[in-house]
PDB file of C-alpha atoms in Angstrom:
ATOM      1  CA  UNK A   1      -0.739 -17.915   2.473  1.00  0.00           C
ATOM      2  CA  UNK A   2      -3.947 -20.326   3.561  1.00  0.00           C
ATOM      3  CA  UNK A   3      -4.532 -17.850   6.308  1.00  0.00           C
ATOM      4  CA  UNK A   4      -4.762 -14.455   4.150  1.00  0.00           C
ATOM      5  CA  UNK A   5      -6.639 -16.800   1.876  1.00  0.00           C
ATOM      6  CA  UNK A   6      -9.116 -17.938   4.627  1.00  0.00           C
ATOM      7  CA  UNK A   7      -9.343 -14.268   5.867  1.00  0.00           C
ATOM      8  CA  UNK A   8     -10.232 -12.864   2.665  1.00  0.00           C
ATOM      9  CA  UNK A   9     -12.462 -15.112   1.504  1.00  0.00           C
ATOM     10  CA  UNK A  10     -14.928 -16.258   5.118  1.00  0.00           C
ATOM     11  CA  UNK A  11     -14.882 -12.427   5.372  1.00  0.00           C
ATOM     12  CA  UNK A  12     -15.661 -10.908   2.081  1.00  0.00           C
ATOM     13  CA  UNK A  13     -12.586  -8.528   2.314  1.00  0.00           C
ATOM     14  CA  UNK A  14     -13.118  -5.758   0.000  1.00  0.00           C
ATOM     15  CA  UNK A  15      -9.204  -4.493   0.438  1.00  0.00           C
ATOM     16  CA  UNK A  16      -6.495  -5.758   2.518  1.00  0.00           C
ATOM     17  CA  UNK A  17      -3.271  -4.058   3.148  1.00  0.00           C
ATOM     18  CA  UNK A  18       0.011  -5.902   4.510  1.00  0.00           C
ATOM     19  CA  UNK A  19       3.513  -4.259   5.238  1.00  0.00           C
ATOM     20  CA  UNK A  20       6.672  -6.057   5.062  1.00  0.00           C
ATOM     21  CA  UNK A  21       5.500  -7.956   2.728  1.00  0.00           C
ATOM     22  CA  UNK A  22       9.355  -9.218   1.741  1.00  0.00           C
ATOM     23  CA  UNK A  23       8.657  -9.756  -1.598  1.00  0.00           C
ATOM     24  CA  UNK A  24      11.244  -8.945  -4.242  1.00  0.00           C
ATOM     25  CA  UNK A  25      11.155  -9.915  -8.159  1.00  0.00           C
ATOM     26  CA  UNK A  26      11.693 -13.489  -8.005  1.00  0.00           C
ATOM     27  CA  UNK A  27       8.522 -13.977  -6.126  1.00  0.00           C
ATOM     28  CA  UNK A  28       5.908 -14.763  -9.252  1.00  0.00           C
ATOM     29  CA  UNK A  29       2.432 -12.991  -8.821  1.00  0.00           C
ATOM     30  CA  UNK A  30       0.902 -16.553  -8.548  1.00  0.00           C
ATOM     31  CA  UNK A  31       2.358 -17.500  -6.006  1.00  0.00           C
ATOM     32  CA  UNK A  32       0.892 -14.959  -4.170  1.00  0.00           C
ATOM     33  CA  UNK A  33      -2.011 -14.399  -5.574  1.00  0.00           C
ATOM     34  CA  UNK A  34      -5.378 -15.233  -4.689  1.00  0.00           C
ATOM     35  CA  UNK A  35      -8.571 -16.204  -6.740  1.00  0.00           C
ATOM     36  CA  UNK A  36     -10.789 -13.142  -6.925  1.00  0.00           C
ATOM     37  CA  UNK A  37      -8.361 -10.587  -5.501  1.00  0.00           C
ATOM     38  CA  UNK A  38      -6.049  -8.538  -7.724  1.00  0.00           C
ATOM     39  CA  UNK A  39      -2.358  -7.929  -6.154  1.00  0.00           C
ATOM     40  CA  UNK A  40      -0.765  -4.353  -6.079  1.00  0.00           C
ATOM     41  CA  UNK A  41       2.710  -4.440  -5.046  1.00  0.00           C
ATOM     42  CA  UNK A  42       5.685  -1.940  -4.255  1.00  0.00           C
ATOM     43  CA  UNK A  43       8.408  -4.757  -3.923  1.00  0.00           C
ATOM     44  CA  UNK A  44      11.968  -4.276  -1.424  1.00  0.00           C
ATOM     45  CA  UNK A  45      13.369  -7.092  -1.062  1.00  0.00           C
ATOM     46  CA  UNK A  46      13.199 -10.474   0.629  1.00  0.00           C
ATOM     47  CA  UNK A  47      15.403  -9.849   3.399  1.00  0.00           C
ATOM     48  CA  UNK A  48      12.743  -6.320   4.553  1.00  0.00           C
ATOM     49  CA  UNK A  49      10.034  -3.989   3.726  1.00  0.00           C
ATOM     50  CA  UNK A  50       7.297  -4.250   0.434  1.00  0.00           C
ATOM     51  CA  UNK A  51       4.121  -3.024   0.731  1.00  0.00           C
ATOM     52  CA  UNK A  52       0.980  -4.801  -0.844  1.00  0.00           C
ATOM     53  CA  UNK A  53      -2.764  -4.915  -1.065  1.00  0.00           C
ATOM     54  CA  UNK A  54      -5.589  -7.393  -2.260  1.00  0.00           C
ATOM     55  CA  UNK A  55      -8.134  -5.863  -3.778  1.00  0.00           C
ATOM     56  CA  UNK A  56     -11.674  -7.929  -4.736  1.00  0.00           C
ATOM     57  CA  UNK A  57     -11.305  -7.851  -8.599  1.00  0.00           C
ATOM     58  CA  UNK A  58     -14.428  -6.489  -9.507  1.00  0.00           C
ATOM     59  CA  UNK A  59     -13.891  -3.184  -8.092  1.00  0.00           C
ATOM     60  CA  UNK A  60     -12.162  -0.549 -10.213  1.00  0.00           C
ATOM     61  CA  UNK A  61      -8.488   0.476  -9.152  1.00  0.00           C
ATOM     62  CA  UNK A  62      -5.642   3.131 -10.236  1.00  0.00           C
ATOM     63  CA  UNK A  63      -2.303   3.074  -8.841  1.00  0.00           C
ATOM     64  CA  UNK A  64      -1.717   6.725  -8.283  1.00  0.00           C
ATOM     65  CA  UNK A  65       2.067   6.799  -9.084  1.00  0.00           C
ATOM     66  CA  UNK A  66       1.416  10.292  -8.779  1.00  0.00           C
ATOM     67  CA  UNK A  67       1.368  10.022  -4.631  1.00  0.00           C
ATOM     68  CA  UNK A  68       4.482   8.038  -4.638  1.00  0.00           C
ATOM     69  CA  UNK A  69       7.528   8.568  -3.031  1.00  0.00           C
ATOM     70  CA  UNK A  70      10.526   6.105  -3.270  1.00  0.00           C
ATOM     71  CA  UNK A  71      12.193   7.696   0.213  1.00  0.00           C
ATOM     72  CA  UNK A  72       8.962   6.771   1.933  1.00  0.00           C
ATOM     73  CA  UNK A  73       7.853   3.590  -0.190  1.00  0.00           C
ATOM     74  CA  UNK A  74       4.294   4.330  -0.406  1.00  0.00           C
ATOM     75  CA  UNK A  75       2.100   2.524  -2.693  1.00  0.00           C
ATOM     76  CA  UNK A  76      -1.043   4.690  -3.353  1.00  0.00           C
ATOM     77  CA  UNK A  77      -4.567   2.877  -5.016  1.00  0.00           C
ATOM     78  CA  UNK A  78      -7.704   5.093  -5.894  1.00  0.00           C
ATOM     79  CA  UNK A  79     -10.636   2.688  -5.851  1.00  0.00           C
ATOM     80  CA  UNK A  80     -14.544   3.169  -6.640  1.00  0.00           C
ATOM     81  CA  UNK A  81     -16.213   1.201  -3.971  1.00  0.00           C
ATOM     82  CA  UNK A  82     -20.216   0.879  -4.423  1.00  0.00           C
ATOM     83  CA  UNK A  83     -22.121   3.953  -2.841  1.00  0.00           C
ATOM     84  CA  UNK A  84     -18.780   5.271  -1.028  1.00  0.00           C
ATOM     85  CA  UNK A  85     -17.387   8.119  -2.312  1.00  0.00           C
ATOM     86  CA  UNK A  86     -13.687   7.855  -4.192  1.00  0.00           C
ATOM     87  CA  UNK A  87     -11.634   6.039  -1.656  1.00  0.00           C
ATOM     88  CA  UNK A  88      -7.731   6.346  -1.774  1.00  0.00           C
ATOM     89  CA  UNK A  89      -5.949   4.614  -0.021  1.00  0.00           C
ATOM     90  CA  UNK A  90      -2.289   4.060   1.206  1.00  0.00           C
ATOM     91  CA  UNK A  91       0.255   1.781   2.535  1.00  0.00           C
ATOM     92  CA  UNK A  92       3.527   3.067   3.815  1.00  0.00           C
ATOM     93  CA  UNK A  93       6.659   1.807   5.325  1.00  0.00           C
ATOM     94  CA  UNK A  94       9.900   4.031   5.810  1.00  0.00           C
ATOM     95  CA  UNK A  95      12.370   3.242   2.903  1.00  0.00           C
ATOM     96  CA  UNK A  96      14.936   5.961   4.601  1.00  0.00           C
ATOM     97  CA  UNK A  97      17.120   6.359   7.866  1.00  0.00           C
ATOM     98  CA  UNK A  98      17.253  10.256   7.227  1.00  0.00           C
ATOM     99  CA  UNK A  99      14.660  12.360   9.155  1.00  0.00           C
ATOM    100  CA  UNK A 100      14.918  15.309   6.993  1.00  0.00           C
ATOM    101  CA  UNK A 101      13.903  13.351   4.117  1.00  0.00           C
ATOM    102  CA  UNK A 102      11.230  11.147   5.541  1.00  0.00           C
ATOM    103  CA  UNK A 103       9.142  14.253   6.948  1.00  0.00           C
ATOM    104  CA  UNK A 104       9.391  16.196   3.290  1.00  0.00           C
ATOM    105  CA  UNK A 105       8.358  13.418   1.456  1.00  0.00           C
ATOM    106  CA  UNK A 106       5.193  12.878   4.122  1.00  0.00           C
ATOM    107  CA  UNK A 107       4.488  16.897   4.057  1.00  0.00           C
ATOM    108  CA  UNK A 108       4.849  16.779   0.424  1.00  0.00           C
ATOM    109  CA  UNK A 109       2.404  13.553  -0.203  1.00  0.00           C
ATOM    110  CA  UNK A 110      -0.008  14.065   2.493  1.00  0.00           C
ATOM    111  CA  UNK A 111      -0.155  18.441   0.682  1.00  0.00           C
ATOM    112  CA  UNK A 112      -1.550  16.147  -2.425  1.00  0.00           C
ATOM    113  CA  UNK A 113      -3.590  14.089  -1.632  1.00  0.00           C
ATOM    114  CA  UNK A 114      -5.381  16.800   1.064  1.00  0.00           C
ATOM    115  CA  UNK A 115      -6.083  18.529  -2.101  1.00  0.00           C
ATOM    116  CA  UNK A 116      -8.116  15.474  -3.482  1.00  0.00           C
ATOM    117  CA  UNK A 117     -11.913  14.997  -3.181  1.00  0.00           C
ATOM    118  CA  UNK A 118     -12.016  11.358  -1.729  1.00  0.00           C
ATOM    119  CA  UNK A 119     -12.309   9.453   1.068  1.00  0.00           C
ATOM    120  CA  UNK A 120      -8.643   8.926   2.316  1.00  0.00           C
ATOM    121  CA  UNK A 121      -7.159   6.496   4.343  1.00  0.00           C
ATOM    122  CA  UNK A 122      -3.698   5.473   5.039  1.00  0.00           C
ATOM    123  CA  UNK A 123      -1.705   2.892   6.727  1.00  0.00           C
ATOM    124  CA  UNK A 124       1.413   1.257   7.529  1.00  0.00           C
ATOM    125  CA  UNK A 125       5.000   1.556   9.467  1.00  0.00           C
ATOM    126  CA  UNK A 126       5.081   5.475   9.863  1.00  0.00           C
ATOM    127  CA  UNK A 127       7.607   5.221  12.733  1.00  0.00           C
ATOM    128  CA  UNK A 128      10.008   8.352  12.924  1.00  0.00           C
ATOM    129  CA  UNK A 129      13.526   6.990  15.453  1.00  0.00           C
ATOM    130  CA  UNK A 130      13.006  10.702  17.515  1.00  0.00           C
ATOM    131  CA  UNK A 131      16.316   8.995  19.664  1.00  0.00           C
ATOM    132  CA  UNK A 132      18.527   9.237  17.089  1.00  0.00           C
TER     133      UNK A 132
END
């Protein structure tokens, strides 16, 4: 935790995004929270996956439930950063073994949020197993 800490703070990290975050609902938000940061989390479980991302707390965020898929466990934030257009951004990991599903829910998000006037960037695990 120190390092994220030390990261955020020598740096002046506006937003920071981490995957696999293994959090589940006996982790308490202090524990991993950080002085001047707000924490959005999509929690798994301990044992895999979670998505999460610091954001400075002065800077205003909505969690856009509405570009959020549980097969794809995304976790979508629309924040106003100073002089930068809208900026949306997006953490994703794959929540499902099943192809089919995982490229519907992607076509289906990324139709959405194309539609959207903002800056747009997204991140994360976005592997696809093409072996199997």
């Amino acid at each position: 935790m120190h390092e994220i800490t030390d990261l955020l703070v020598l740096n002046s990290i506006n937003i920071l995004a981490i995957s696999e975050t293994h959090l589940d609902d006996t982790f308490e938000d202090e524990a991993v929270g950080i002085q001047g940061y707000n924490l959005y989390t999509k929690d798994r479980n301990r044992y895999g996956g979670g998505v999460a991302f610091y954001v400075q707390n002065h800077l205003p965020v909505k969690v856009r439930k509405d570009i959020m898929y549980d097969e794809i466990e995304v976790l979508s934030l629309q924040v106003n950063l100073p002089h930068i257009k809208t900026y949306l951004g997006g953490l994703l990991l794959q929540a499902t073994k099943f192809r089919s599903t995982l490229l519907r829910s992607h076509g289906e998000m990324l139709d959405k949020v194309c539609e959207l006037n903002m800056e747009i960037v997204f991140t994360g695990d976005i592997n696809i197993d093409e072996l199997s």
